[in-house]
């Protein structure tokens, strides 16, 4: 495998060089491959990788964010504390720090309880508890809740087939299962993509048919009576109805009971949507020596959902971006372009941070050289995802060759590799992210179990190695990137 | 392996036969092995095994107990409903059913919330949620809770070393970890045994030194922010203080924060201990044709903890015991001794059912031929645990030979194999249980995630096969059991 990859890489470099001539020479030997990275840069990249694998700076950062600050939902006091903390830490590294103001949604979770109050076989005077959590952005039920009969559907097609008669007045359960086998084979993100459409679109789809509330089966893996939150969205043409995610077991329970007879559920959700709040992207520059105006962004998002402590989503991403700058400083290196660490605000329920940055830099987009984001947890990385031109593979191959030492030598393309940097991708900026182990990520994603213990220190360091090597490599690339 | 086991078995039978003669014959050939099971019985055992593996009766029983009735804590309306349901079902099989009255504790869980109200790094105006659940039998905090500084210890030795000065007035966290690697290798019960002593004894140990509450690290495996309840006990010589189990992550969090500075926790637990309630063991006899007075008990316990729906603990055990009787009836078989199905009441927080039965049958103990209990979930069984005389191995070997077809041919000894039948063991009655897969059982045990989806239908059927073959085999054994 190693040889195959290596030969492929050499072939790609030659092909790129040939193409760059703009014509096909009939006989002369191919011109020398243009140098992508100087020998000194390659040597420094190897030093950065080795230093990353033995540093605990990133671990200490994510430990502080998760344990000492805790959940960091946009608009919360913890999110503000995290902004201040990261700014201070990056200043301490000698970076130039600025806070970029972002107005963020300020949604606050309230009570969230539910029980089956009527079901086949029910013991007299009893109800059965149902475990759920409000979806981000959900409207509230009345303070004392609402009670209605339950209808269960698997998907939008089944919803439509039932129609207004069987959906009207009901609490609709969407029992679409996350594809566990897909995740087990390493395609966790794809499994998530298939199921998450119900989290976003089900409430309005059901409301158009008269439903009074929607409960989705949690978009995630593992069955530990643990509901997964996440953002829902309301369409302009539909009533806003309360929406929550059921633990997998509770979706199974309701789906088993409904065919046996009438099931009625009592639901209480009391979230509040407060006025938009002031928050910030934390932006910290390690200035380039030759092209300080050109920036290579290395980033994660600082906000998190409110159920867990945001360790894997995405304290880890912020920590490995901070570690990249820390390692460059620790080794006394000076990048030729600016390495810009960004801790984005509001990825989870608005994307206001990423969108604000892209809008504010649209007129200067040519200086946004590249953007890296880590937002898939802290699992062992296999390499680098690229969103951009095919020629980027050739440019990144020497970096991949360095990272192969820690098992991270793959390069692959995706349409989108990071939510906060995608607005930049749409403006032509090449985007990159680590290819992270996604087999277990969706066991914990957006749940109360997203906590520090889910991070393996060595695997976190492997992600830091990618961030350091890739950001420093791009900052020292001897040519422009294809955009 | 098959051959080795088989030779061992034959050797054991011959050895037993030789021993039973009471003297060593110098030259004559060994006398014929006494027949343990008639050829017809062996043929019927094979039919029972095959029928068990294709029947869904047991599955339907546990599905009804878990999904339709739900949690069945002693004294609850659901426990009463379960008594009535199982009695009706066993009558429908043609069994003679009686309800044996048992007075049971009636403890009711209340609110249970906790938060860190002071900790290093805390954002202004915030607290951090701590996930926990009251231990069964715990006394309550004041209605609006109590707040105190936290002390963390690993074990009783560390508690003593801190002494009254550092424990007095504190909430003490016992952070003794369940041994995950032990469980992964199939020794889940042993891992549980090592850690559960803190659940039972920690509250009084800490109270003697002036602690105001105790929180233990949950006695279980898997880390999904899921606390494990279970019974605690108060010693007569110590104040009764509130006691709860922390989710593993929350124990880790507190243990990480305390060395950094003062940590204060606010704890609200409002359980109630109501007067003892009337409940019942369900006892159902499939009468023996030759020795109806001699009974072979096949059993599980009907009560469960209140967080989940008691599917693996122990709806499964009741279901496979019921399945044993169902299969004997379905095949039109008549046992020579009575097969007695028992659904025990109050295993979890009092053991009143098992103790009542043993006390009421002490004068007739000679007719309690054998007792089987399944209370280790519904995982694939490898064979049979025996609590009793060494000679029981020889008696059970032909049964193990039948069960080897479904991978359940092992025989092994333990001091105790079932909590409800152990009082009978202490009176000399041989006890048996399936050797069940314990690798994952303690991921779910006593948690909200003990739900029907944790049961694999085929593995449940394998446990039913053991119950049917073992109970019918013992009921038709051609000789008495060594007691």
mmCIF file of C-alpha atoms in Angstrom, chain B residues 143-350:
data_model
loop_
_atom_site.group_PDB
_atom_site.id
_atom_site.type_symbol
_atom_site.label_atom_id
_atom_site.label_comp_id
_atom_site.label_asym_id
_atom_site.label_seq_id
_atom_site.Cartn_x
_atom_site.Cartn_y
_atom_site.Cartn_z
ATOM 1 C CA UNK B 143 -36.275 19.125 50.439
ATOM 2 C CA UNK B 144 -34.201 22.023 49.093
ATOM 3 C CA UNK B 145 -31.026 19.990 49.230
ATOM 4 C CA UNK B 146 -27.714 20.356 50.985
ATOM 5 C CA UNK B 147 -24.489 22.009 49.924
ATOM 6 C CA UNK B 148 -21.031 21.031 51.085
ATOM 7 C CA UNK B 149 -17.433 20.831 50.033
ATOM 8 C CA UNK B 150 -16.433 17.620 48.297
ATOM 9 C CA UNK B 151 -13.734 15.190 49.394
ATOM 10 C CA UNK B 152 -12.649 12.441 46.992
ATOM 11 C CA UNK B 153 -11.273 9.074 48.067
ATOM 12 C CA UNK B 154 -10.595 5.928 46.118
ATOM 13 C CA UNK B 155 -11.336 3.402 48.835
ATOM 14 C CA UNK B 156 -11.903 2.733 52.523
ATOM 15 C CA UNK B 157 -8.185 2.962 53.296
ATOM 16 C CA UNK B 158 -7.957 6.447 51.867
ATOM 17 C CA UNK B 159 -11.113 7.434 53.741
ATOM 18 C CA UNK B 160 -9.546 6.377 57.021
ATOM 19 C CA UNK B 161 -6.294 8.152 56.227
ATOM 20 C CA UNK B 162 -8.175 11.450 55.805
ATOM 21 C CA UNK B 163 -9.995 11.025 59.093
ATOM 22 C CA UNK B 164 -12.688 13.126 60.714
ATOM 23 C CA UNK B 165 -10.907 16.405 60.118
ATOM 24 C CA UNK B 166 -11.009 16.131 56.337
ATOM 25 C CA UNK B 167 -14.223 14.124 56.033
ATOM 26 C CA UNK B 168 -16.435 15.827 58.611
ATOM 27 C CA UNK B 169 -19.068 18.054 57.031
ATOM 28 C CA UNK B 170 -18.070 16.940 53.535
ATOM 29 C CA UNK B 171 -19.825 15.158 50.707
ATOM 30 C CA UNK B 172 -17.528 12.200 50.131
ATOM 31 C CA UNK B 173 -17.027 10.810 46.635
ATOM 32 C CA UNK B 174 -15.821 7.205 46.458
ATOM 33 C CA UNK B 175 -14.091 6.969 43.096
ATOM 34 C CA UNK B 176 -13.427 3.216 42.999
ATOM 35 C CA UNK B 177 -13.522 2.073 39.378
ATOM 36 C CA UNK B 178 -15.243 -1.048 38.094
ATOM 37 C CA UNK B 179 -12.501 -3.153 36.475
ATOM 38 C CA UNK B 180 -13.294 -2.837 32.795
ATOM 39 C CA UNK B 181 -10.600 -5.221 31.612
ATOM 40 C CA UNK B 182 -11.856 -7.898 33.951
ATOM 41 C CA UNK B 183 -15.334 -7.569 32.463
ATOM 42 C CA UNK B 184 -14.021 -7.535 28.905
ATOM 43 C CA UNK B 185 -12.445 -10.904 29.518
ATOM 44 C CA UNK B 186 -15.712 -12.393 30.711
ATOM 45 C CA UNK B 187 -15.342 -11.876 34.459
ATOM 46 C CA UNK B 188 -18.021 -9.219 34.766
ATOM 47 C CA UNK B 189 -19.506 -10.686 37.922
ATOM 48 C CA UNK B 190 -16.136 -10.661 39.613
ATOM 49 C CA UNK B 191 -15.516 -7.038 38.606
ATOM 50 C CA UNK B 192 -18.910 -6.182 40.047
ATOM 51 C CA UNK B 193 -18.142 -8.026 43.249
ATOM 52 C CA UNK B 194 -14.947 -6.034 43.785
ATOM 53 C CA UNK B 195 -16.618 -2.643 43.415
ATOM 54 C CA UNK B 196 -20.098 -3.187 44.848
ATOM 55 C CA UNK B 197 -18.864 -3.128 48.426
ATOM 56 C CA UNK B 198 -18.664 0.660 48.111
ATOM 57 C CA UNK B 199 -22.318 0.820 47.112
ATOM 58 C CA UNK B 200 -23.330 -1.107 50.192
ATOM 59 C CA UNK B 201 -20.858 0.048 52.829
ATOM 60 C CA UNK B 202 -19.557 3.493 51.865
ATOM 61 C CA UNK B 203 -22.400 5.585 53.332
ATOM 62 C CA UNK B 204 -21.984 4.276 56.865
ATOM 63 C CA UNK B 205 -18.197 4.267 56.648
ATOM 64 C CA UNK B 206 -18.190 7.957 55.698
ATOM 65 C CA UNK B 207 -20.968 8.869 58.114
ATOM 66 C CA UNK B 208 -18.930 7.527 61.021
ATOM 67 C CA UNK B 209 -16.344 10.207 60.189
ATOM 68 C CA UNK B 210 -18.946 12.949 59.946
ATOM 69 C CA UNK B 211 -19.671 13.056 56.213
ATOM 70 C CA UNK B 212 -23.019 14.614 55.282
ATOM 71 C CA UNK B 213 -23.588 12.596 52.091
ATOM 72 C CA UNK B 214 -21.874 9.947 49.983
ATOM 73 C CA UNK B 215 -21.586 9.693 46.229
ATOM 74 C CA UNK B 216 -20.076 6.546 44.763
ATOM 75 C CA UNK B 217 -18.735 6.084 41.269
ATOM 76 C CA UNK B 218 -21.360 3.900 39.558
ATOM 77 C CA UNK B 219 -20.699 0.197 39.892
ATOM 78 C CA UNK B 220 -20.760 -0.679 36.227
ATOM 79 C CA UNK B 221 -19.151 -0.406 32.883
ATOM 80 C CA UNK B 222 -19.515 1.792 29.788
ATOM 81 C CA UNK B 223 -19.367 5.588 29.960
ATOM 82 C CA UNK B 224 -22.528 7.137 28.612
ATOM 83 C CA UNK B 225 -23.336 9.562 31.441
ATOM 84 C CA UNK B 226 -25.522 6.831 32.857
ATOM 85 C CA UNK B 227 -25.636 6.246 36.619
ATOM 86 C CA UNK B 228 -26.201 2.759 38.052
ATOM 87 C CA UNK B 229 -28.502 2.426 41.051
ATOM 88 C CA UNK B 230 -28.644 -0.526 43.446
ATOM 89 C CA UNK B 231 -29.230 -1.187 47.099
ATOM 90 C CA UNK B 232 -27.226 0.471 49.823
ATOM 91 C CA UNK B 233 -27.365 -0.510 53.470
ATOM 92 C CA UNK B 234 -26.996 1.480 56.644
ATOM 93 C CA UNK B 235 -25.129 0.073 59.606
ATOM 94 C CA UNK B 236 -26.851 0.362 62.973
ATOM 95 C CA UNK B 237 -23.941 2.277 64.500
ATOM 96 C CA UNK B 238 -23.751 5.112 61.975
ATOM 97 C CA UNK B 239 -25.933 8.103 61.076
ATOM 98 C CA UNK B 240 -27.974 7.558 57.918
ATOM 99 C CA UNK B 241 -26.776 9.999 55.259
ATOM 100 C CA UNK B 242 -28.063 10.431 51.681
ATOM 101 C CA UNK B 243 -26.309 8.262 49.109
ATOM 102 C CA UNK B 244 -26.236 8.309 45.320
ATOM 103 C CA UNK B 245 -24.233 6.929 42.422
ATOM 104 C CA UNK B 246 -22.455 9.295 40.051
ATOM 105 C CA UNK B 247 -22.159 8.647 36.358
ATOM 106 C CA UNK B 248 -18.599 7.589 35.604
ATOM 107 C CA UNK B 249 -17.907 10.888 33.801
ATOM 108 C CA UNK B 250 -19.061 12.930 36.776
ATOM 109 C CA UNK B 251 -16.834 10.986 39.138
ATOM 110 C CA UNK B 252 -13.944 11.680 36.754
ATOM 111 C CA UNK B 253 -14.857 15.372 36.575
ATOM 112 C CA UNK B 254 -14.968 15.841 40.327
ATOM 113 C CA UNK B 255 -11.776 13.854 40.810
ATOM 114 C CA UNK B 256 -10.063 16.106 38.245
ATOM 115 C CA UNK B 257 -11.309 19.354 39.802
ATOM 116 C CA UNK B 258 -10.741 18.715 43.511
ATOM 117 C CA UNK B 259 -6.928 18.764 43.321
ATOM 118 C CA UNK B 260 -7.185 22.191 41.598
ATOM 119 C CA UNK B 261 -9.125 23.892 44.385
ATOM 120 C CA UNK B 262 -12.260 23.861 46.491
ATOM 121 C CA UNK B 263 -15.263 22.124 44.944
ATOM 122 C CA UNK B 264 -18.705 22.537 46.490
ATOM 123 C CA UNK B 265 -21.696 20.486 45.448
ATOM 124 C CA UNK B 266 -25.414 21.020 45.883
ATOM 125 C CA UNK B 267 -27.346 17.784 46.228
ATOM 126 C CA UNK B 268 -31.084 17.158 46.191
ATOM 127 C CA UNK B 269 -32.425 13.648 46.820
ATOM 128 C CA UNK B 270 -36.029 13.187 47.893
ATOM 129 C CA UNK B 271 -36.735 9.458 48.052
ATOM 130 C CA UNK B 272 -39.285 8.082 50.492
ATOM 131 C CA UNK B 273 -39.396 4.853 52.451
ATOM 132 C CA UNK B 274 -43.101 3.920 52.672
ATOM 133 C CA UNK B 275 -44.495 1.184 54.911
ATOM 134 C CA UNK B 276 -43.806 -2.373 53.783
ATOM 135 C CA UNK B 277 -46.235 -3.520 51.084
ATOM 136 C CA UNK B 278 -47.939 -6.807 50.336
ATOM 137 C CA UNK B 279 -46.569 -8.598 47.314
ATOM 138 C CA UNK B 280 -46.099 -12.143 46.064
ATOM 139 C CA UNK B 281 -43.846 -14.812 44.692
ATOM 140 C CA UNK B 282 -45.656 -16.379 41.747
ATOM 141 C CA UNK B 283 -45.364 -20.167 42.056
ATOM 142 C CA UNK B 284 -46.632 -22.416 39.278
ATOM 143 C CA UNK B 285 -46.394 -26.195 39.237
ATOM 144 C CA UNK B 286 -46.250 -28.582 36.337
ATOM 145 C CA UNK B 287 -46.982 -31.627 38.472
ATOM 146 C CA UNK B 288 -44.676 -34.621 38.401
ATOM 147 C CA UNK B 289 -46.105 -38.004 37.436
ATOM 148 C CA UNK B 290 -44.126 -40.118 39.909
ATOM 149 C CA UNK B 291 -42.901 -37.758 42.613
ATOM 150 C CA UNK B 292 -45.183 -34.740 42.539
ATOM 151 C CA UNK B 293 -43.971 -33.781 46.009
ATOM 152 C CA UNK B 294 -40.410 -33.376 44.781
ATOM 153 C CA UNK B 295 -39.900 -30.035 43.057
ATOM 154 C CA UNK B 296 -37.329 -28.735 40.637
ATOM 155 C CA UNK B 297 -37.465 -24.944 40.770
ATOM 156 C CA UNK B 298 -36.812 -22.953 37.603
ATOM 157 C CA UNK B 299 -36.888 -19.243 38.257
ATOM 158 C CA UNK B 300 -36.072 -15.597 37.734
ATOM 159 C CA UNK B 301 -37.029 -12.486 39.679
ATOM 160 C CA UNK B 302 -40.017 -10.389 38.728
ATOM 161 C CA UNK B 303 -39.134 -7.156 40.480
ATOM 162 C CA UNK B 304 -36.666 -4.763 38.890
ATOM 163 C CA UNK B 305 -35.036 -1.453 39.581
ATOM 164 C CA UNK B 306 -37.063 1.575 38.591
ATOM 165 C CA UNK B 307 -34.759 3.385 36.145
ATOM 166 C CA UNK B 308 -35.028 1.048 33.171
ATOM 167 C CA UNK B 309 -37.718 -1.466 32.280
ATOM 168 C CA UNK B 310 -36.049 -4.513 33.849
ATOM 169 C CA UNK B 311 -35.519 -6.394 30.615
ATOM 170 C CA UNK B 312 -32.173 -8.029 31.322
ATOM 171 C CA UNK B 313 -32.559 -7.736 35.103
ATOM 172 C CA UNK B 314 -34.568 -9.806 35.277
ATOM 173 C CA UNK B 315 -37.519 -9.983 32.918
ATOM 174 C CA UNK B 316 -35.316 -12.286 30.857
ATOM 175 C CA UNK B 317 -34.869 -14.681 33.763
ATOM 176 C CA UNK B 318 -38.597 -14.898 34.412
ATOM 177 C CA UNK B 319 -39.260 -15.348 30.695
ATOM 178 C CA UNK B 320 -36.854 -18.258 30.211
ATOM 179 C CA UNK B 321 -38.240 -19.980 33.309
ATOM 180 C CA UNK B 322 -41.755 -19.601 31.897
ATOM 181 C CA UNK B 323 -40.465 -20.859 28.550
ATOM 182 C CA UNK B 324 -39.185 -24.043 30.200
ATOM 183 C CA UNK B 325 -42.709 -24.942 31.322
ATOM 184 C CA UNK B 326 -44.165 -23.805 28.016
ATOM 185 C CA UNK B 327 -41.868 -26.095 26.045
ATOM 186 C CA UNK B 328 -42.537 -29.138 28.212
ATOM 187 C CA UNK B 329 -46.268 -28.575 27.701
ATOM 188 C CA UNK B 330 -45.869 -27.851 23.992
ATOM 189 C CA UNK B 331 -44.044 -31.143 23.440
ATOM 190 C CA UNK B 332 -46.671 -32.993 25.500
ATOM 191 C CA UNK B 333 -44.105 -34.190 28.033
ATOM 192 C CA UNK B 334 -44.820 -35.080 31.632
ATOM 193 C CA UNK B 335 -41.953 -34.769 34.103
ATOM 194 C CA UNK B 336 -41.561 -37.418 36.812
ATOM 195 C CA UNK B 337 -40.898 -34.792 39.463
ATOM 196 C CA UNK B 338 -42.713 -31.449 39.611
ATOM 197 C CA UNK B 339 -41.263 -28.588 37.614
ATOM 198 C CA UNK B 340 -41.999 -25.453 39.623
ATOM 199 C CA UNK B 341 -41.744 -22.112 37.901
ATOM 200 C CA UNK B 342 -41.127 -19.291 40.364
ATOM 201 C CA UNK B 343 -41.135 -15.560 39.616
ATOM 202 C CA UNK B 344 -39.474 -14.189 42.739
ATOM 203 C CA UNK B 345 -40.414 -10.888 44.293
ATOM 204 C CA UNK B 346 -37.966 -8.361 45.791
ATOM 205 C CA UNK B 347 -34.596 -9.713 44.760
ATOM 206 C CA UNK B 348 -33.298 -6.195 44.226
ATOM 207 C CA UNK B 349 -33.878 -4.484 47.518
ATOM 208 C CA UNK B 350 -34.611 -7.016 50.193
#
